[in-house]
């Protein structure tokens, strides 16, 4: 006991006191040090002399001392938290614990968060917001850097002070816009129709609808910029539907000026049935050539949870012809679903329309989904597929890889 | 990073930190590796002290990491200290910290504090099952069975699924107690296993057996056994419940299958209304069948053989017993091709009824419908596990019914041909925990790990009262 006291005195004398004095809380120092930790100190002391000065519980004092002030500040705050505030508080704690949680969250997002039906749904939503925030920050940083660089460049340019002469006024973008619009207007009169079937709203979640609209916006812009655009139809389009609202969000004022046809009618009412072909990955029929006299229909749907046969069912119901892209025929498929995004479909169809070259068109299939183009007869391909399978199973890996590399040189 | 063996001075920590490639996460990485190596707590403390001195504050996630280390080593007073610090510092804590605190405290003589903490958690969120688990175990370890069961009921009421561990601890800690109320609660757990078709593993089974045998004056005796194919228990000669569904369950299931599996959200996805109607009249005209065969599935049994030969063998094999057969197929089977010879198809059609669906329709849905419509005696042949169809059923109760029905009615066995139909059917008895009052029969898994969901255990615990 005596030795423990001695030790205590020694510790107090050496390290704690100056520290405590620094924080002005001398008086409630002693009750804080625990006997257990003291005994540990004792053991430590015997084992290694140099660390005798170390007070292992010092951090607790620091933590608590910082508090004293804080507590007195926050004491006046009302105890009861509204559910929203409580949720915000929880999020803050998650963020402190190092989980994927956004730093700033709006009231609306917080409400969506609270309405998530399960814990994992909440986690997913937060992760989504977190990533979105990160992207935004990154973009902003890049913008700033770019501006910086531009300013520097301008500075240098002004120093050289040289005026360039050119016969054109620099108005590229608006001139281009006019040219594009001219073409799109032409296509509205003479172009081949391409239908987006907007009847899948009820099959999708809000986020899927948002993604769908984004993809359609991308498709529309690449159509507009093509040499010979399609005449785009949005069929089964209900006013004030989720689609509609998302489109307005994306296009703002431009929504009213788009050179496309939007209608709440079904395509079967506008076009003769025998001319329609519904494009769906589930179709048993494979497209051989692009037919300039047919009207192709694309289902405006993003399905993150794989709903097989939804668009095939739609085509069956209306008694339409269906077709799938000949992905298997031209590509050595590796992973991923065969359904492509809407803008990829648009790129592929435009290329087919212009060139009728499948190889060129299927360049737009994401590279991760296939290993290479089929350049040999199917029989040999089968052998290769077997090779891939053994490769996956890990038998004689290197050897198989060599053979594979020989028969399918990477693009 | 290798954590140091002894507490370090501030300068030493500083040096280590500077040598580390990304200093901003040094503390986290260091604490993580301390947790992994189970370093002495003093080392962690010295790191915290160094941190506190340098920054005047310690971040929440670092505190949680330190807490993990304390819990791992059962340092109760440290856990309390950290809790005190956290409580004043932060308005509320998140679930990770609560889990740790409750786990740490429940293993000590401070376990009642874990209960108060659980109350605190409840105010903010639904406690995790780990929280409940620790508290229940702590309560039952201290023989507070009533409290433990209250927590257990509360857990179930909140849809938090208990682990087998928790259930087992009830049996372990109630051993030798004579208490009618308690007995009822434990029987309740066994019935919970029955309702949710959960099978205890071997050690859990042992706990149940020991508990039964320890009831004072209960005269229970347990034996491990295998049930005969007839469904009779060799120990007590008791006949197990048979696998047939009740009338109500049966009609409920067939209704659900038609509504959710065949029609679903859109009849066109699996078939078309016309086709389904045609099929319905076809089946109603010829009812009842004894065996329904998934033609395409069976035709792939032996890949070397021609597909129609496979089917032919199967039909011949099953037709012997004068059974009424229905074979489901697709229209492409009627086209004369290398795999489907017209003559053989003709011959088969004399022995069995055939229905050919559209090539893009799903024949499995028809298989289920025809079997269910034919009645309880009807069996079906396919190697398919029918998981995707089970998944179309919306609630777990119906899914369990489906599994039970499937176990009793599906004939399937891989490879070996004539043996294929040597009736590996189908369990005649139901594989769930069951009781008659003075006997209990409890199926259990031999190994600890999970079995496949379509498999049922073959080993049983038979408990009878003398």
Short mmCIF file of C-alpha atoms in Angstrom, two decimals, chain A residues 22-396:
data_model
loop_
_atom_site.label_atom_id
_atom_site.label_comp_id
_atom_site.label_asym_id
_atom_site.label_seq_id
_atom_site.Cartn_x
_atom_site.Cartn_y
_atom_site.Cartn_z
CA UNK A 22 -2.59 23.86 -17.64
CA UNK A 23 -6.27 23.01 -17.85
CA UNK A 24 -7.15 24.65 -14.59
CA UNK A 25 -8.84 21.74 -12.88
CA UNK A 26 -6.56 20.79 -10.08
CA UNK A 27 -9.25 20.05 -7.56
CA UNK A 28 -11.08 17.09 -9.10
CA UNK A 29 -8.02 15.35 -10.27
CA UNK A 30 -7.55 12.64 -7.72
CA UNK A 31 -10.92 10.92 -7.90
CA UNK A 32 -10.35 10.37 -11.55
CA UNK A 33 -7.35 8.11 -11.40
CA UNK A 34 -8.47 4.56 -10.89
CA UNK A 35 -6.82 1.98 -8.76
CA UNK A 36 -6.85 -0.57 -11.52
CA UNK A 37 -4.87 1.58 -13.84
CA UNK A 38 -2.53 2.42 -11.04
CA UNK A 39 -1.76 -1.20 -10.45
CA UNK A 40 -1.13 -1.55 -14.13
CA UNK A 41 1.25 1.35 -13.92
CA UNK A 42 2.98 -0.46 -11.14
CA UNK A 43 3.52 -3.53 -13.24
CA UNK A 44 4.69 -1.42 -16.06
CA UNK A 45 7.08 0.35 -13.79
CA UNK A 46 8.79 -2.83 -12.83
CA UNK A 47 9.12 -4.12 -16.35
CA UNK A 48 10.55 -1.08 -18.01
CA UNK A 49 12.12 1.77 -16.23
CA UNK A 50 12.17 4.47 -18.89
CA UNK A 51 8.40 4.74 -19.21
CA UNK A 52 7.85 5.49 -15.54
CA UNK A 53 6.84 9.00 -16.37
CA UNK A 54 3.96 7.85 -18.55
CA UNK A 55 0.47 8.34 -17.17
CA UNK A 56 -1.74 6.07 -19.14
CA UNK A 57 -5.01 7.59 -18.06
CA UNK A 58 -4.09 11.08 -18.89
CA UNK A 59 -6.24 11.05 -22.04
CA UNK A 60 -9.34 10.59 -19.96
CA UNK A 61 -8.62 13.76 -18.10
CA UNK A 62 -8.15 15.62 -21.30
CA UNK A 63 -11.38 14.32 -22.70
CA UNK A 64 -13.32 15.15 -19.58
CA UNK A 65 -11.72 18.52 -19.05
CA UNK A 66 -12.66 19.66 -22.52
CA UNK A 67 -16.15 18.63 -21.64
CA UNK A 68 -16.70 20.64 -18.55
CA UNK A 69 -16.83 23.79 -20.62
CA UNK A 70 -18.87 22.31 -23.39
CA UNK A 71 -21.48 20.92 -21.07
CA UNK A 72 -22.07 24.25 -19.44
CA UNK A 73 -22.66 25.67 -22.88
CA UNK A 74 -25.12 23.07 -24.02
CA UNK A 75 -27.03 22.80 -20.80
CA UNK A 76 -29.68 25.28 -21.84
CA UNK A 77 -30.59 23.26 -24.93
CA UNK A 78 -33.96 21.49 -24.81
CA UNK A 79 -33.66 17.80 -24.09
CA UNK A 80 -36.38 16.51 -26.38
CA UNK A 81 -35.37 16.04 -29.98
CA UNK A 82 -37.80 15.91 -32.85
CA UNK A 83 -37.59 12.77 -34.93
CA UNK A 84 -35.91 14.65 -37.75
CA UNK A 85 -33.30 16.12 -35.47
CA UNK A 86 -32.74 12.73 -33.90
CA UNK A 87 -32.17 11.22 -37.32
CA UNK A 88 -29.72 13.98 -38.12
CA UNK A 89 -27.95 13.27 -34.87
CA UNK A 90 -27.73 9.56 -35.67
CA UNK A 91 -26.30 10.34 -39.06
CA UNK A 92 -23.69 12.56 -37.49
CA UNK A 93 -22.64 9.74 -35.20
CA UNK A 94 -22.41 7.34 -38.11
CA UNK A 95 -20.23 9.80 -39.89
CA UNK A 96 -17.99 10.07 -36.86
CA UNK A 97 -17.81 6.30 -36.72
CA UNK A 98 -16.43 6.38 -40.22
CA UNK A 99 -19.36 5.01 -42.17
CA UNK A 100 -20.28 6.07 -45.69
CA UNK A 101 -22.55 8.95 -44.79
CA UNK A 102 -22.86 12.33 -46.53
CA UNK A 103 -21.62 15.39 -44.69
CA UNK A 104 -24.57 17.55 -45.62
CA UNK A 105 -28.04 16.27 -45.98
CA UNK A 106 -31.13 18.23 -46.93
CA UNK A 107 -34.45 18.04 -45.14
CA UNK A 108 -36.00 16.23 -48.08
CA UNK A 109 -33.24 13.65 -48.22
CA UNK A 110 -33.51 13.14 -44.49
CA UNK A 111 -37.19 12.38 -44.87
CA UNK A 112 -36.50 9.90 -47.65
CA UNK A 113 -33.90 8.35 -45.39
CA UNK A 114 -36.38 7.94 -42.58
CA UNK A 115 -38.94 6.42 -44.89
CA UNK A 116 -36.58 3.67 -45.99
CA UNK A 117 -38.22 0.41 -44.98
CA UNK A 118 -35.18 -1.41 -43.60
CA UNK A 119 -31.76 -0.91 -42.13
CA UNK A 120 -30.03 -2.04 -45.27
CA UNK A 121 -32.18 0.25 -47.40
CA UNK A 122 -31.09 3.12 -45.17
CA UNK A 123 -27.46 2.16 -45.49
CA UNK A 124 -27.74 1.91 -49.24
CA UNK A 125 -29.43 5.27 -49.55
CA UNK A 126 -26.78 6.93 -47.40
CA UNK A 127 -23.99 5.37 -49.38
CA UNK A 128 -25.59 6.66 -52.54
CA UNK A 129 -25.79 10.17 -51.13
CA UNK A 130 -22.23 9.92 -49.87
CA UNK A 131 -20.88 8.94 -53.27
CA UNK A 132 -22.91 11.64 -54.92
CA UNK A 133 -21.44 14.17 -52.56
CA UNK A 134 -17.93 12.94 -53.26
CA UNK A 135 -18.46 13.21 -57.01
CA UNK A 136 -19.84 16.69 -56.64
CA UNK A 137 -16.87 17.79 -54.58
CA UNK A 138 -14.45 16.29 -57.04
CA UNK A 139 -16.16 18.00 -59.94
CA UNK A 140 -16.03 21.30 -58.14
CA UNK A 141 -12.37 20.90 -57.38
CA UNK A 142 -11.66 20.11 -61.02
CA UNK A 143 -13.69 23.11 -62.17
CA UNK A 144 -11.75 25.35 -59.86
CA UNK A 145 -8.45 24.03 -61.10
CA UNK A 146 -9.57 24.52 -64.65
CA UNK A 147 -10.61 28.08 -63.98
CA UNK A 148 -7.27 28.72 -62.38
CA UNK A 149 -5.48 27.41 -65.41
CA UNK A 150 -7.66 29.40 -67.75
CA UNK A 151 -7.00 32.60 -65.87
CA UNK A 152 -3.30 31.95 -66.03
CA UNK A 153 -3.53 31.29 -69.73
CA UNK A 154 -5.45 34.50 -70.21
CA UNK A 155 -2.85 36.39 -68.31
CA UNK A 156 -0.18 35.10 -70.58
CA UNK A 157 -2.28 35.76 -73.65
CA UNK A 158 -2.90 39.35 -72.65
CA UNK A 159 0.81 39.81 -72.17
CA UNK A 160 1.57 38.70 -75.70
CA UNK A 161 -1.32 40.88 -76.85
CA UNK A 162 -1.82 39.58 -80.31
CA UNK A 163 -5.08 39.71 -82.20
CA UNK A 164 -5.77 36.82 -84.50
CA UNK A 165 -7.61 37.34 -87.69
CA UNK A 166 -10.18 34.92 -88.89
CA UNK A 167 -12.99 35.03 -91.39
CA UNK A 168 -15.48 33.40 -88.96
CA UNK A 169 -16.88 34.92 -85.83
CA UNK A 170 -16.41 32.41 -83.04
CA UNK A 171 -19.91 31.13 -82.45
CA UNK A 172 -19.45 27.41 -82.83
CA UNK A 173 -21.90 26.08 -80.37
CA UNK A 174 -24.93 28.11 -81.35
CA UNK A 175 -24.27 27.57 -85.04
CA UNK A 176 -23.92 23.87 -84.43
CA UNK A 177 -27.13 23.88 -82.44
CA UNK A 178 -28.93 25.45 -85.34
CA UNK A 179 -27.55 22.92 -87.76
CA UNK A 180 -28.51 20.04 -85.47
CA UNK A 181 -31.98 21.39 -85.00
CA UNK A 182 -32.37 21.75 -88.72
CA UNK A 183 -31.53 18.10 -89.17
CA UNK A 184 -33.82 17.06 -86.34
CA UNK A 185 -36.63 19.07 -87.92
CA UNK A 186 -35.97 17.30 -91.18
CA UNK A 187 -36.14 13.98 -89.43
CA UNK A 188 -39.49 14.90 -87.95
CA UNK A 189 -40.85 15.07 -91.45
CA UNK A 190 -38.86 12.49 -93.37
CA UNK A 191 -37.01 10.49 -90.73
CA UNK A 192 -37.47 6.90 -89.70
CA UNK A 193 -39.52 6.73 -86.50
CA UNK A 194 -38.03 5.26 -83.34
CA UNK A 195 -40.37 4.67 -80.43
CA UNK A 196 -39.63 4.86 -76.73
CA UNK A 197 -42.32 2.97 -74.86
CA UNK A 198 -43.02 4.93 -71.67
CA UNK A 199 -45.40 2.46 -70.06
CA UNK A 200 -43.09 1.00 -67.42
CA UNK A 201 -43.35 3.57 -64.72
CA UNK A 202 -45.12 1.29 -62.32
CA UNK A 203 -42.43 -1.37 -62.68
CA UNK A 204 -39.71 0.96 -61.48
CA UNK A 205 -38.55 2.67 -58.33
CA UNK A 206 -38.07 6.43 -58.29
CA UNK A 207 -34.35 6.09 -58.79
CA UNK A 208 -34.81 3.77 -61.71
CA UNK A 209 -37.12 6.29 -63.37
CA UNK A 210 -34.51 9.01 -62.82
CA UNK A 211 -31.88 6.83 -64.41
CA UNK A 212 -34.18 6.01 -67.31
CA UNK A 213 -34.81 9.67 -68.02
CA UNK A 214 -31.11 10.41 -67.89
CA UNK A 215 -30.40 7.67 -70.38
CA UNK A 216 -33.14 8.96 -72.67
CA UNK A 217 -31.71 12.47 -72.50
CA UNK A 218 -28.34 11.08 -73.53
CA UNK A 219 -29.92 9.11 -76.36
CA UNK A 220 -31.83 12.14 -77.58
CA UNK A 221 -28.69 14.25 -77.69
CA UNK A 222 -26.69 11.68 -79.60
CA UNK A 223 -29.58 11.25 -82.00
CA UNK A 224 -29.70 15.00 -82.58
CA UNK A 225 -26.00 15.10 -83.34
CA UNK A 226 -26.05 12.22 -85.78
CA UNK A 227 -25.92 12.68 -89.53
CA UNK A 228 -29.31 11.18 -90.16
CA UNK A 229 -31.37 11.29 -86.98
CA UNK A 230 -34.38 9.17 -86.10
CA UNK A 231 -37.75 10.76 -85.55
CA UNK A 232 -38.11 10.00 -81.85
CA UNK A 233 -41.55 9.19 -80.46
CA UNK A 234 -42.36 8.98 -76.76
CA UNK A 235 -45.47 6.82 -76.70
CA UNK A 236 -47.79 6.01 -73.79
CA UNK A 237 -46.50 9.20 -72.19
CA UNK A 238 -48.81 10.42 -69.45
CA UNK A 239 -48.80 14.07 -68.52
CA UNK A 240 -47.66 14.78 -64.99
CA UNK A 241 -46.26 11.27 -64.62
CA UNK A 242 -42.98 10.67 -62.86
CA UNK A 243 -41.31 10.50 -66.27
CA UNK A 244 -42.73 13.90 -67.15
CA UNK A 245 -41.54 15.52 -63.97
CA UNK A 246 -38.06 14.02 -64.34
CA UNK A 247 -37.84 15.22 -67.94
CA UNK A 248 -38.69 18.74 -66.87
CA UNK A 249 -36.04 18.52 -64.18
CA UNK A 250 -33.48 17.47 -66.77
CA UNK A 251 -34.40 19.70 -69.70
CA UNK A 252 -35.95 22.72 -67.93
CA UNK A 253 -37.27 25.15 -70.57
CA UNK A 254 -35.86 23.12 -73.45
CA UNK A 255 -38.47 20.41 -72.78
CA UNK A 256 -41.09 22.34 -74.75
CA UNK A 257 -38.76 22.94 -77.69
CA UNK A 258 -37.50 19.42 -78.28
CA UNK A 259 -37.84 18.20 -81.83
CA UNK A 260 -39.50 14.92 -80.93
CA UNK A 261 -43.05 13.63 -80.83
CA UNK A 262 -44.56 13.08 -77.40
CA UNK A 263 -47.95 11.42 -77.17
CA UNK A 264 -50.12 9.55 -74.71
CA UNK A 265 -51.22 7.23 -77.50
CA UNK A 266 -49.86 3.76 -77.88
CA UNK A 267 -47.59 3.06 -80.85
CA UNK A 268 -50.11 0.53 -82.09
CA UNK A 269 -52.56 3.39 -82.58
CA UNK A 270 -50.09 5.51 -84.55
CA UNK A 271 -48.33 2.95 -86.73
CA UNK A 272 -49.49 -0.15 -88.57
CA UNK A 273 -48.87 -3.20 -86.39
CA UNK A 274 -46.99 -5.19 -89.00
CA UNK A 275 -44.33 -2.49 -89.21
CA UNK A 276 -43.53 -2.52 -85.51
CA UNK A 277 -40.69 -4.48 -83.97
CA UNK A 278 -40.22 -4.52 -80.22
CA UNK A 279 -36.58 -4.70 -79.21
CA UNK A 280 -36.07 -6.77 -76.09
CA UNK A 281 -33.19 -8.89 -74.84
CA UNK A 282 -35.66 -11.66 -73.91
CA UNK A 283 -36.86 -12.09 -77.45
CA UNK A 284 -36.38 -15.55 -78.96
CA UNK A 285 -35.81 -13.95 -82.37
CA UNK A 286 -32.46 -12.47 -83.23
CA UNK A 287 -32.15 -9.41 -85.42
CA UNK A 288 -30.28 -10.14 -88.63
CA UNK A 289 -30.28 -6.81 -90.41
CA UNK A 290 -31.47 -3.34 -89.70
CA UNK A 291 -34.67 -2.73 -91.66
CA UNK A 292 -35.17 0.88 -92.76
CA UNK A 293 -38.89 0.39 -93.28
CA UNK A 294 -39.66 -0.95 -89.84
CA UNK A 295 -40.36 0.98 -86.70
CA UNK A 296 -38.31 -0.17 -83.75
CA UNK A 297 -39.59 0.15 -80.21
CA UNK A 298 -37.36 0.46 -77.16
CA UNK A 299 -38.80 -0.04 -73.70
CA UNK A 300 -37.90 2.92 -71.49
CA UNK A 301 -37.01 0.91 -68.49
CA UNK A 302 -34.07 0.45 -66.19
CA UNK A 303 -34.40 -2.68 -64.09
CA UNK A 304 -31.89 -2.92 -61.30
CA UNK A 305 -33.69 -5.90 -59.85
CA UNK A 306 -33.78 -8.14 -62.84
CA UNK A 307 -37.34 -8.42 -64.01
CA UNK A 308 -37.19 -10.91 -66.81
CA UNK A 309 -39.71 -10.75 -69.58
CA UNK A 310 -41.52 -7.53 -68.72
CA UNK A 311 -41.12 -5.98 -72.14
CA UNK A 312 -41.53 -9.33 -73.86
CA UNK A 313 -44.85 -9.64 -72.04
CA UNK A 314 -45.84 -6.21 -73.34
CA UNK A 315 -45.02 -7.22 -76.91
CA UNK A 316 -46.86 -10.52 -76.49
CA UNK A 317 -49.91 -8.72 -75.17
CA UNK A 318 -50.03 -6.44 -78.18
CA UNK A 319 -49.13 -9.22 -80.58
CA UNK A 320 -46.03 -7.51 -81.93
CA UNK A 321 -42.98 -8.93 -83.54
CA UNK A 322 -39.93 -8.92 -81.26
CA UNK A 323 -36.21 -8.98 -81.82
CA UNK A 324 -33.02 -9.08 -79.81
CA UNK A 325 -29.60 -7.82 -80.83
CA UNK A 326 -27.33 -10.59 -82.15
CA UNK A 327 -24.90 -10.17 -79.28
CA UNK A 328 -24.10 -13.86 -79.05
CA UNK A 329 -23.43 -14.08 -82.74
CA UNK A 330 -20.90 -11.30 -82.92
CA UNK A 331 -19.46 -11.07 -79.45
CA UNK A 332 -17.83 -13.59 -77.20
CA UNK A 333 -19.89 -12.69 -74.16
CA UNK A 334 -18.22 -12.81 -70.79
CA UNK A 335 -20.21 -11.23 -67.99
CA UNK A 336 -23.16 -8.99 -67.37
CA UNK A 337 -26.76 -8.97 -68.44
CA UNK A 338 -27.59 -8.74 -72.11
CA UNK A 339 -29.83 -5.74 -71.60
CA UNK A 340 -28.06 -2.56 -72.60
CA UNK A 341 -28.67 1.00 -71.55
CA UNK A 342 -30.93 3.15 -73.67
CA UNK A 343 -28.15 5.38 -74.95
CA UNK A 344 -26.08 2.37 -75.95
CA UNK A 345 -29.10 1.07 -77.86
CA UNK A 346 -29.43 4.43 -79.56
CA UNK A 347 -25.76 4.48 -80.58
CA UNK A 348 -26.02 0.97 -81.93
CA UNK A 349 -29.18 1.67 -83.91
CA UNK A 350 -27.79 4.90 -85.35
CA UNK A 351 -24.61 3.18 -86.45
CA UNK A 352 -26.57 0.33 -87.98
CA UNK A 353 -28.76 2.79 -89.79
CA UNK A 354 -25.78 4.61 -91.24
CA UNK A 355 -23.43 1.75 -91.97
CA UNK A 356 -25.26 -1.57 -91.56
CA UNK A 357 -22.02 -2.78 -90.04
CA UNK A 358 -22.69 -4.94 -86.98
CA UNK A 359 -19.13 -4.92 -85.86
CA UNK A 360 -18.97 -1.17 -85.82
CA UNK A 361 -22.36 -0.91 -84.14
CA UNK A 362 -21.55 -3.39 -81.40
CA UNK A 363 -18.47 -1.42 -80.45
CA UNK A 364 -20.89 0.47 -78.24
CA UNK A 365 -21.51 -2.54 -76.05
CA UNK A 366 -19.49 -1.94 -72.87
CA UNK A 367 -16.09 -3.59 -73.19
CA UNK A 368 -16.32 -5.24 -69.79
CA UNK A 369 -19.21 -7.35 -70.97
CA UNK A 370 -17.43 -9.27 -73.71
CA UNK A 371 -14.03 -10.75 -74.36
CA UNK A 372 -13.80 -10.03 -78.05
CA UNK A 373 -15.46 -10.23 -81.41
CA UNK A 374 -16.29 -13.57 -82.92
CA UNK A 375 -14.03 -13.92 -85.89
CA UNK A 376 -14.21 -17.66 -86.34
CA UNK A 377 -16.94 -20.18 -87.07
CA UNK A 378 -19.15 -21.19 -84.19
CA UNK A 379 -17.63 -24.67 -83.88
CA UNK A 380 -14.27 -23.29 -82.96
CA UNK A 381 -15.89 -20.82 -80.72
CA UNK A 382 -17.40 -23.61 -78.73
CA UNK A 383 -13.95 -24.93 -78.09
CA UNK A 384 -12.93 -21.53 -76.84
CA UNK A 385 -15.91 -21.35 -74.55
CA UNK A 386 -14.88 -24.68 -73.08
CA UNK A 387 -11.45 -23.23 -72.60
CA UNK A 388 -12.90 -20.29 -70.75
CA UNK A 389 -14.84 -22.61 -68.53
CA UNK A 390 -11.79 -24.62 -67.60
CA UNK A 391 -10.07 -21.34 -67.07
CA UNK A 392 -12.73 -20.33 -64.63
CA UNK A 393 -12.40 -23.63 -62.83
CA UNK A 394 -8.69 -22.97 -62.62
CA UNK A 395 -7.36 -26.07 -64.34
CA UNK A 396 -4.10 -25.51 -66.14
#
